[in-house]
PDB file of C-alpha atoms in Angstrom:
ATOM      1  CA  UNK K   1     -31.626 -47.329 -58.100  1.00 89.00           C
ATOM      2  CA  UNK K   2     -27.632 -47.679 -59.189  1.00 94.00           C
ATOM      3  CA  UNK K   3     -25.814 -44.037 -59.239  1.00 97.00           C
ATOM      4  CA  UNK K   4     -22.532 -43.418 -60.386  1.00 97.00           C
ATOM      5  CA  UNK K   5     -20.797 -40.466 -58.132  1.00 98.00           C
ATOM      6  CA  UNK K   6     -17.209 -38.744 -59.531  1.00 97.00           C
ATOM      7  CA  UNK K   7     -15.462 -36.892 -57.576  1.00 96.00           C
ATOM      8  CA  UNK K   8     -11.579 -36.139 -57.059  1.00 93.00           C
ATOM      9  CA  UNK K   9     -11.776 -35.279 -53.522  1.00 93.00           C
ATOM     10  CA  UNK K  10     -12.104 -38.439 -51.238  1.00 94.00           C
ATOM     11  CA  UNK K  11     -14.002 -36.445 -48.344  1.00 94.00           C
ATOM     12  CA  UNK K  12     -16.339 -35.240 -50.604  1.00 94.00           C
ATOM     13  CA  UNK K  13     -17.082 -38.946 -52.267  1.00 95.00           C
ATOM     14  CA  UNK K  14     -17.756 -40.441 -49.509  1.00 96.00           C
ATOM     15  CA  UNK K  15     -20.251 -37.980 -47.836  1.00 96.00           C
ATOM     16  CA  UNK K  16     -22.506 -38.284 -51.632  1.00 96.00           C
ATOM     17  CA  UNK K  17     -22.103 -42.572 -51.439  1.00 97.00           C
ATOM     18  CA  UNK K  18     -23.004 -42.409 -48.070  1.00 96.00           C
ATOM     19  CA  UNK K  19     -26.101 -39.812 -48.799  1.00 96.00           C
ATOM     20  CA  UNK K  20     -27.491 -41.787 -51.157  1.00 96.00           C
ATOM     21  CA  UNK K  21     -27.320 -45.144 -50.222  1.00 95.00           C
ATOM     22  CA  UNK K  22     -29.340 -43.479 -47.018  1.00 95.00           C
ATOM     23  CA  UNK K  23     -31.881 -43.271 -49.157  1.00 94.00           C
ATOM     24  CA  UNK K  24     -31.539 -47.277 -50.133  1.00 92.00           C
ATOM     25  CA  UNK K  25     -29.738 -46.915 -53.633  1.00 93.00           C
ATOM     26  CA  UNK K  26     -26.372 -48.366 -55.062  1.00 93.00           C
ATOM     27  CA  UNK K  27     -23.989 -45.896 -55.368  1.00 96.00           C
ATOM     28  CA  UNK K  28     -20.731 -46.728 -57.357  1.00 96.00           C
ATOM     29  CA  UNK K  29     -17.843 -43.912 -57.026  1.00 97.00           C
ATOM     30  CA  UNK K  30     -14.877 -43.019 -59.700  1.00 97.00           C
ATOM     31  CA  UNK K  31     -12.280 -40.366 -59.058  1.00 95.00           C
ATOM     32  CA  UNK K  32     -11.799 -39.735 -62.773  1.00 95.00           C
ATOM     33  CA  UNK K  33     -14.084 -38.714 -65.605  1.00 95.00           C
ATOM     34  CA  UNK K  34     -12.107 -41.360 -67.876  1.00 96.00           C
ATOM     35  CA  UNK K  35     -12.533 -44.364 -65.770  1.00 96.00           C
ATOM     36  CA  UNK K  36     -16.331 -43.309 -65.741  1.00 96.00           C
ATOM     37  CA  UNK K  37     -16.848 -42.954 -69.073  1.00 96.00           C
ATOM     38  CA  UNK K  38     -14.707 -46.788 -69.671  1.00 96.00           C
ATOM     39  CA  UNK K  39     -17.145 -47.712 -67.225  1.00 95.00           C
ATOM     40  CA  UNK K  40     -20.604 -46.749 -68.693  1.00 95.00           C
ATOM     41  CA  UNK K  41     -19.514 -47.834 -72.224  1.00 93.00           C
ATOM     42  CA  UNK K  42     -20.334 -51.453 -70.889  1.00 91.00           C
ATOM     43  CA  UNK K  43     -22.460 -50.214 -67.716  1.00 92.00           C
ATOM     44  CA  UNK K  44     -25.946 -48.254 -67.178  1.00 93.00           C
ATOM     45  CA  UNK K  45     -26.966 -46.344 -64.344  1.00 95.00           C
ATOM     46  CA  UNK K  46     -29.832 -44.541 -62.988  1.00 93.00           C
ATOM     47  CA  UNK K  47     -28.613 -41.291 -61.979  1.00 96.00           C
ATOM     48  CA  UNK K  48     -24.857 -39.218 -62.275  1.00 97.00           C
ATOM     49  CA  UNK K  49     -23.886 -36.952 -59.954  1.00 98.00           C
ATOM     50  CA  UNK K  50     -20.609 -35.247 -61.296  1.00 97.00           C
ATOM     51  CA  UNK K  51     -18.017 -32.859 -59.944  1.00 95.00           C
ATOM     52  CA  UNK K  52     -16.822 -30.183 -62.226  1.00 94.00           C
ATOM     53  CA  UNK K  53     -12.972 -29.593 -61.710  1.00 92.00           C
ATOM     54  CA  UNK K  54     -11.270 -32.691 -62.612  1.00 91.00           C
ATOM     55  CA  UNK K  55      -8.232 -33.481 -63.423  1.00 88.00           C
ATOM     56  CA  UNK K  56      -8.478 -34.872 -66.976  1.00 90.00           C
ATOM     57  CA  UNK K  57     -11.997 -34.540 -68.392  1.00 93.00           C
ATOM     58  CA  UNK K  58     -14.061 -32.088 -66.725  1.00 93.00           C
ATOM     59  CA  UNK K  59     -17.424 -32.943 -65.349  1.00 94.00           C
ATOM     60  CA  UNK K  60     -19.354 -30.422 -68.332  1.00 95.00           C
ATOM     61  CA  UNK K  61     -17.354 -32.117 -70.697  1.00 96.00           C
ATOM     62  CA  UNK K  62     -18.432 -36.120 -69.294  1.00 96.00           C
ATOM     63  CA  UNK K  63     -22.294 -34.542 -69.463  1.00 96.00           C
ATOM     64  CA  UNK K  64     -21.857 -33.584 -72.843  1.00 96.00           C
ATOM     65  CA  UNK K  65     -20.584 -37.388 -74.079  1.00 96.00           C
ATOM     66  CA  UNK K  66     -23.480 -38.639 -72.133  1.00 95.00           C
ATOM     67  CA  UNK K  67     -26.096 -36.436 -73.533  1.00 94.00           C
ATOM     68  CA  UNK K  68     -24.172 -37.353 -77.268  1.00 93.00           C
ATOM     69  CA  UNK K  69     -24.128 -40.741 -76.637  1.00 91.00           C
ATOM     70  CA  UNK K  70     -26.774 -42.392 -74.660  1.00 85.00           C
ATOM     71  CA  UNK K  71     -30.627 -42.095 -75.689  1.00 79.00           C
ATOM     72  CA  UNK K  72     -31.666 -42.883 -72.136  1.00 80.00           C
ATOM     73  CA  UNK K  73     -32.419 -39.080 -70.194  1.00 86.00           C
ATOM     74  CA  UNK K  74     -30.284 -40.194 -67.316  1.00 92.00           C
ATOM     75  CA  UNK K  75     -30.675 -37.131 -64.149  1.00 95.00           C
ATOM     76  CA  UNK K  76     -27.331 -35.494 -64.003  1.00 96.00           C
ATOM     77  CA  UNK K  77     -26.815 -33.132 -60.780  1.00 97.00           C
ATOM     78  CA  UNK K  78     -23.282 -30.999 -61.302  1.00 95.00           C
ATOM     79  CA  UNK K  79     -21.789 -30.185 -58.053  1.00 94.00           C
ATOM     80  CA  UNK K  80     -18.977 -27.642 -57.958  1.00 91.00           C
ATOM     81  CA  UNK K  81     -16.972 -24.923 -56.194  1.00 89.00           C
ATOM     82  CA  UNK K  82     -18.028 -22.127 -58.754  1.00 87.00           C
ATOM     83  CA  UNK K  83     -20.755 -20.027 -58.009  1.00 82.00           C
ATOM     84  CA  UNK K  84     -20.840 -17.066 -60.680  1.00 85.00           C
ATOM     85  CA  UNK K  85     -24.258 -17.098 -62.777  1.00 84.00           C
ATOM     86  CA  UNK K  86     -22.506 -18.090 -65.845  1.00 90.00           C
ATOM     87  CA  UNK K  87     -21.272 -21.436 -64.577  1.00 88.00           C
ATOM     88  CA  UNK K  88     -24.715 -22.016 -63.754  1.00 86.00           C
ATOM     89  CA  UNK K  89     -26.146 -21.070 -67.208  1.00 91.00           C
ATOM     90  CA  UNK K  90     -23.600 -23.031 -69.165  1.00 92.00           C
ATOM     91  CA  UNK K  91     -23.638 -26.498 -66.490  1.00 90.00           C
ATOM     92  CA  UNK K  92     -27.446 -26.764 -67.365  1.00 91.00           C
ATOM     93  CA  UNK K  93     -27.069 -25.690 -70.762  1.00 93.00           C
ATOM     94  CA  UNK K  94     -24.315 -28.672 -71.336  1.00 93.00           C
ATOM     95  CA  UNK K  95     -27.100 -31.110 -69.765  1.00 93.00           C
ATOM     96  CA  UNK K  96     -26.989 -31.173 -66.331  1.00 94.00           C
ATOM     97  CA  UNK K  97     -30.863 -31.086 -64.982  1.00 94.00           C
ATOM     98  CA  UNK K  98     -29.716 -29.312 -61.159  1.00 94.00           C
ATOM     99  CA  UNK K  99     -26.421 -27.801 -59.884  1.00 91.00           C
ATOM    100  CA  UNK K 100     -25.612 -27.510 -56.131  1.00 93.00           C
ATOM    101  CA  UNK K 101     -21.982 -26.316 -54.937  1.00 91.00           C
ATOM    102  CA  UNK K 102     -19.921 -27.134 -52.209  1.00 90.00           C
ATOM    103  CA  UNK K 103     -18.840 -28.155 -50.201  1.00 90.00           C
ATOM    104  CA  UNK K 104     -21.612 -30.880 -50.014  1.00 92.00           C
ATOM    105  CA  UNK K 105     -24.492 -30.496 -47.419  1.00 93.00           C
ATOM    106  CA  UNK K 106     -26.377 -33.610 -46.649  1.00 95.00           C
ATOM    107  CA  UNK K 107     -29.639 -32.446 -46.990  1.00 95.00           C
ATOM    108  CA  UNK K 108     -29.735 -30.509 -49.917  1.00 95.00           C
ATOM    109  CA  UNK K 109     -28.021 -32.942 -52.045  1.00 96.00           C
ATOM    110  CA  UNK K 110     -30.398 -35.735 -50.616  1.00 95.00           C
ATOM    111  CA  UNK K 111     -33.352 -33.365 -51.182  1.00 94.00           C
ATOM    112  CA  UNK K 112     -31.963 -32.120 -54.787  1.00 94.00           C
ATOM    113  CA  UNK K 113     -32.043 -35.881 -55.270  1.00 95.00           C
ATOM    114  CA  UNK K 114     -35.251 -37.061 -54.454  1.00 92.00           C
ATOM    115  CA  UNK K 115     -36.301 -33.736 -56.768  1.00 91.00           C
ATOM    116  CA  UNK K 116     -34.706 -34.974 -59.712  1.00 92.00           C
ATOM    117  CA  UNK K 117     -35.761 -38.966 -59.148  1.00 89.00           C
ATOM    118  CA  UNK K 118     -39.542 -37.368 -59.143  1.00 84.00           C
ATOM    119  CA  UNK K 119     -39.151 -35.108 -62.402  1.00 83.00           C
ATOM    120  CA  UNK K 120     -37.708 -38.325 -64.390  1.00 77.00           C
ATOM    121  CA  UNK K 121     -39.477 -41.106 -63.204  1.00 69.00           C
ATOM    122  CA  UNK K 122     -43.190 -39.743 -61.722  1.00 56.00           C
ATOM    123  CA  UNK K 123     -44.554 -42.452 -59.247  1.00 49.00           C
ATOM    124  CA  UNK K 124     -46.706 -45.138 -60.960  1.00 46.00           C
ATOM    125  CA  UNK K 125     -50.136 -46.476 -59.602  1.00 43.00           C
ATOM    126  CA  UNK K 126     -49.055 -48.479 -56.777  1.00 44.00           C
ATOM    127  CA  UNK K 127     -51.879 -51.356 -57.182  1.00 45.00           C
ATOM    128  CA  UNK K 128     -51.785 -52.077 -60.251  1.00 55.00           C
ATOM    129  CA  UNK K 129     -48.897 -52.473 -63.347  1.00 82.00           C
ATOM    130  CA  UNK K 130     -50.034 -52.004 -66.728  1.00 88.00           C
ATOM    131  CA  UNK K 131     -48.094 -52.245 -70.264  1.00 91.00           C
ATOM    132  CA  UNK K 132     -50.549 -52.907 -73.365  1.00 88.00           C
ATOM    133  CA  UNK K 133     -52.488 -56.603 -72.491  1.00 89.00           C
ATOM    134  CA  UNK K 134     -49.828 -57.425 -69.457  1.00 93.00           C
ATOM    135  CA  UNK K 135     -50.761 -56.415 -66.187  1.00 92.00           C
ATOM    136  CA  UNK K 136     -48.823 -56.963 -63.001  1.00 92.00           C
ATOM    137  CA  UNK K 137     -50.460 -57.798 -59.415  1.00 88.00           C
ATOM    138  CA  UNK K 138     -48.364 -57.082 -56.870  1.00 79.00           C
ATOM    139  CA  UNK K 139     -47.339 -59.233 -54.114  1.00 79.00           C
ATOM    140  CA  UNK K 140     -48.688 -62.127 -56.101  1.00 86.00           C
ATOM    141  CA  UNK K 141     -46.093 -62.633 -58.710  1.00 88.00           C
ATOM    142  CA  UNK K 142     -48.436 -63.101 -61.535  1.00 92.00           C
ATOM    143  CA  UNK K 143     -48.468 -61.384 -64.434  1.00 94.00           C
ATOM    144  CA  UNK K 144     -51.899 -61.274 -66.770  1.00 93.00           C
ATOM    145  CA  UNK K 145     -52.221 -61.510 -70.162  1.00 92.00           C
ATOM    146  CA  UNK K 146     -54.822 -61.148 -72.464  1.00 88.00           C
ATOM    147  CA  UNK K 147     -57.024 -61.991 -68.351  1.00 84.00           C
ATOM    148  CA  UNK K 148     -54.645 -65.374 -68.588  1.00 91.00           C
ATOM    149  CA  UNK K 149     -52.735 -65.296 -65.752  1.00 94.00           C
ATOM    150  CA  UNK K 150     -49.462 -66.032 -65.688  1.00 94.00           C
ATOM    151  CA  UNK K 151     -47.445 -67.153 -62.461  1.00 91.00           C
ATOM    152  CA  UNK K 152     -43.582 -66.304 -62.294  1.00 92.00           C
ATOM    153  CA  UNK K 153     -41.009 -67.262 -59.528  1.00 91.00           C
ATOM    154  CA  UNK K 154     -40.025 -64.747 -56.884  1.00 90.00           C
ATOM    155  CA  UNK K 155     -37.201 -63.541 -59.267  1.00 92.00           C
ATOM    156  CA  UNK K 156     -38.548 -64.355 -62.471  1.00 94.00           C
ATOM    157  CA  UNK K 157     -41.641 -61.797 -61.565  1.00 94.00           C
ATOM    158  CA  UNK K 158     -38.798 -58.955 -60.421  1.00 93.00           C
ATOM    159  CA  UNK K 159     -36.793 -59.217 -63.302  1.00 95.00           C
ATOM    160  CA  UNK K 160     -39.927 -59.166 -65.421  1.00 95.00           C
ATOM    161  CA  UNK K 161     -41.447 -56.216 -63.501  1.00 94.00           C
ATOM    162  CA  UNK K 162     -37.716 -54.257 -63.827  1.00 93.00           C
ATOM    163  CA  UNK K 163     -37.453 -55.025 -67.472  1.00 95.00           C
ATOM    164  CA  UNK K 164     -41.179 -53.403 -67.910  1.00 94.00           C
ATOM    165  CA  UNK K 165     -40.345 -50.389 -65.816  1.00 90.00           C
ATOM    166  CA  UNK K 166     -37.031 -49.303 -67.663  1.00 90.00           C
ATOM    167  CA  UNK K 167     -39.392 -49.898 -71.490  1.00 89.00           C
ATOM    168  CA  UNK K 168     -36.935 -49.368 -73.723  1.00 89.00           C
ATOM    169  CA  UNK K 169     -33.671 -48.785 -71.755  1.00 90.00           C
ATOM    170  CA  UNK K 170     -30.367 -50.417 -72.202  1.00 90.00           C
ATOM    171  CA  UNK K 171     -29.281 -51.980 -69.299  1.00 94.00           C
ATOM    172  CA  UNK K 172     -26.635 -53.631 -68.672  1.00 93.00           C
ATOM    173  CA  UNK K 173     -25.291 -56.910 -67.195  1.00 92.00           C
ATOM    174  CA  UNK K 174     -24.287 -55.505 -63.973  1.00 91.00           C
ATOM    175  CA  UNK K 175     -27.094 -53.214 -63.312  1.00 93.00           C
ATOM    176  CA  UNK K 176     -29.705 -55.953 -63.780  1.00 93.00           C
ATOM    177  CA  UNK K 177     -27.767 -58.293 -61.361  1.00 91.00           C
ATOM    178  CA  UNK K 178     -27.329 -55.963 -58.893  1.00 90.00           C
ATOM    179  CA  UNK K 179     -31.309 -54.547 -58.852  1.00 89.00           C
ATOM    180  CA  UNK K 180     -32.051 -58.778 -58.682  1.00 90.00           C
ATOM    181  CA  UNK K 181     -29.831 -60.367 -56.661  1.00 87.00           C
ATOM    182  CA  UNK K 182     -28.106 -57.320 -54.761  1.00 82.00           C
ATOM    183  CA  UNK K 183     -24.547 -56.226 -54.665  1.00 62.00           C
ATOM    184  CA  UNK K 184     -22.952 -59.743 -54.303  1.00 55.00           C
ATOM    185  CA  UNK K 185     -22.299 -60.672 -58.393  1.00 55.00           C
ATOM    186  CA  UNK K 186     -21.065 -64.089 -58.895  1.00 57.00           C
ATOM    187  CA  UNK K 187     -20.514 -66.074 -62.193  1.00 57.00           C
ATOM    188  CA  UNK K 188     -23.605 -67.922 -60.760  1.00 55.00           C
ATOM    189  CA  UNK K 189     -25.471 -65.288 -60.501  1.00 64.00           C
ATOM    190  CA  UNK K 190     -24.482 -64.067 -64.286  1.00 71.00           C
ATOM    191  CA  UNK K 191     -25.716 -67.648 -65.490  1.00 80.00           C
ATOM    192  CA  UNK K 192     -29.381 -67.269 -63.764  1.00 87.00           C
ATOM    193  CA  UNK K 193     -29.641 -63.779 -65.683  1.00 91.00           C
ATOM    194  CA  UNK K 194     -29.584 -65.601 -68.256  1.00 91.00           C
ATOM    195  CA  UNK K 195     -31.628 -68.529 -67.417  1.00 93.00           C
ATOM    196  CA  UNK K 196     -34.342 -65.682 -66.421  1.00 94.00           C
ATOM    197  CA  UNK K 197     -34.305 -63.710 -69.261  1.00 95.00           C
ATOM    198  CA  UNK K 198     -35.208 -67.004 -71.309  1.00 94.00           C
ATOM    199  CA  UNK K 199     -37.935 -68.144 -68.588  1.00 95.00           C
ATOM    200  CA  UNK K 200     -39.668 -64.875 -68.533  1.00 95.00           C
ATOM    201  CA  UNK K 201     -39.107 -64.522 -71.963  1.00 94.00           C
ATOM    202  CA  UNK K 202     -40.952 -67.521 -73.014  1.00 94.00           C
ATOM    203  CA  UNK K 203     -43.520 -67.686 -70.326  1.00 95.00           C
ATOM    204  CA  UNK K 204     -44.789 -64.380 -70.983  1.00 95.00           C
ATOM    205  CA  UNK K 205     -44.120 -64.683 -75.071  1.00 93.00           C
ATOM    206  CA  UNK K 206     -42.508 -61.420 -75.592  1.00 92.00           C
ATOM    207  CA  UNK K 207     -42.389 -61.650 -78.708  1.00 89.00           C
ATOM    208  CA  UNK K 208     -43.040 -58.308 -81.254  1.00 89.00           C
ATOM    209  CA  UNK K 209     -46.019 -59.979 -82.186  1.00 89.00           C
ATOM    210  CA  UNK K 210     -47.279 -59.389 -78.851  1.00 89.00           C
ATOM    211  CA  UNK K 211     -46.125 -56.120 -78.724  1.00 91.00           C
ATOM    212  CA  UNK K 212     -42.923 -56.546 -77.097  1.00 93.00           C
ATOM    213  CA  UNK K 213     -39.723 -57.699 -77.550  1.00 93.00           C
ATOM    214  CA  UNK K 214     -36.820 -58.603 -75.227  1.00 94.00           C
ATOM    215  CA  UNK K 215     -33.319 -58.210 -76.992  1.00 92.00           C
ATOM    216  CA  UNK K 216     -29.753 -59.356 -75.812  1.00 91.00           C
ATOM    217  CA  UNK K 217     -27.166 -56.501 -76.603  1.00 89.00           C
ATOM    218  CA  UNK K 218     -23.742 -58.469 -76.929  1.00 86.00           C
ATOM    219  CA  UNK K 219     -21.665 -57.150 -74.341  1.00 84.00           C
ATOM    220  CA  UNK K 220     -23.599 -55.050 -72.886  1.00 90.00           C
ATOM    221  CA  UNK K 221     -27.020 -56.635 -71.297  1.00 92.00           C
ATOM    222  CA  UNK K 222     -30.484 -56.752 -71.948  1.00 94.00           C
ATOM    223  CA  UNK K 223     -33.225 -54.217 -73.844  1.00 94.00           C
ATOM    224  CA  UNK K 224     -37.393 -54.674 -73.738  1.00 95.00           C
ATOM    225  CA  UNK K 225     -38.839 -52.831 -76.383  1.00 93.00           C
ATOM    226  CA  UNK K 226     -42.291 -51.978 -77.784  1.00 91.00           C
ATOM    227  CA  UNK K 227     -42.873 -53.248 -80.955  1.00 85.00           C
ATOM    228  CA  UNK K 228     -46.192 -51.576 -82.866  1.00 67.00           C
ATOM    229  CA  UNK K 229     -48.676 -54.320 -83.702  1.00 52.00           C
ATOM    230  CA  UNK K 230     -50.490 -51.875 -86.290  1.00 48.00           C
ATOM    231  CA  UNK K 231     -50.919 -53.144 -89.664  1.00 42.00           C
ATOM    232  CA  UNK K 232     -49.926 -50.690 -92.136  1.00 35.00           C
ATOM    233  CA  UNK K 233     -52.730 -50.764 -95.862  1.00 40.00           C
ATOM    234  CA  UNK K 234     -50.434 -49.697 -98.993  1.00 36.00           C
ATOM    235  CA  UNK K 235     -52.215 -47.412-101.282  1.00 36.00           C
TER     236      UNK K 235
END
């Protein structure tokens, strides 16, 4: 999963980046809440964990332009020197789903972590993939539809399995590449994306008659929606 980690302190950064990608996620790290906030106006990420005291925009005040301005429920842990019961009250009542304080112990915030990951996204039945008539087998790369089955390239079955797993989610450019083809981006890379979205796209007709419909956001990436097949009667 991509997480974005803020944090003023450079000692403190670097123990959450290195906690997490422990655990085998991306972690990307800003000192600032502005150059976050640049950053997911054109970016998407999985989880946020935020520092309060900042100098600039506080981490309460980043949660709150999150919660105002992106659909997705993204987990938000709040880490922070304050420890009075009001800080704690008004961090979660901001948005913030857990709040830990410092200084930063390993296995708390890696356990606080895997808590949060299992509240937003419970784990799915392991054998089998299913979203209306498409059904994924794993370690086969082929996709059914309608009991056709479809086979996908290596990639082309990722990418289509990713896309189906974040239903209706924004993501972006970036994220996409990085969850595909790992942390090394390239303008080559950027120009498959591309060439996969229209493969997978095609090959597995998601189109909203089929219930599904995968939509380029300029500037931003890539959105599969659900599209209701339902005929509505006028009276």
């Amino acid at each position: 999963m991509r997480f974005a980690a803020l944090d003023d302190d450079a000692s403190e950064l670097e123990l959450i980046k290195k906690s997490i990608t422990s655990l085998g996620h991306e972690c990307h790290t800003f000192t600032t809440g502005e150059s976050l906030i640049k950053t997911m106006r054109r970016e998407s990420f999985d989880f946020l964990v935020l520092d309060w005291e900042l100098p600039g925009i506080t981490g309460p005040e980043i949660i709150k332009w999150v919660r105002t301005n992106q659909k997705e429920q993204t987990p938000i842990l709040l880490v922070t020197n304050r420890r009075d019961e009001r800080d704690v009250v008004y961090g979660l009542s901001v948005g913030a789903d857990d709040f830990m304080c410092k200084p930063v112990r390993v296995g708390e915030l890696i356990a606080r972590v895997k808590a949060l990951l299992r509240r937003a996204r419970p784990l799915s039945n392991l054998q089998n993939y299913h979203w209306g008539n498409y059904r994924f087998i794993p370690d086969s790369n082929v996709i059914e539809f309608n009991s056709q089955s479809i086979s996908l390239k290596n990639r082309e079955y990722e990418l289509a399995l990713f896309l189906f797993q974040n239903l209706g989610r924004l993501l972006s450019r970036q994220h996409i590449q990085e969850k595909i083809w790992g942390t090394q981006i390239t303008d080559v890379n950027s120009r498959s994306l591309d060439t996969h979205i229209s493969s997978i796209r095609n090959k597995l007709g998601l189109r909203p008659e089929n219930g599904y419909h995968l939509i380029s956001v300029y500037g931003f990436g890539y959105r599969l929606e659900a599209i209701s097949t339902e005929k509505v009667e006028l009276k």
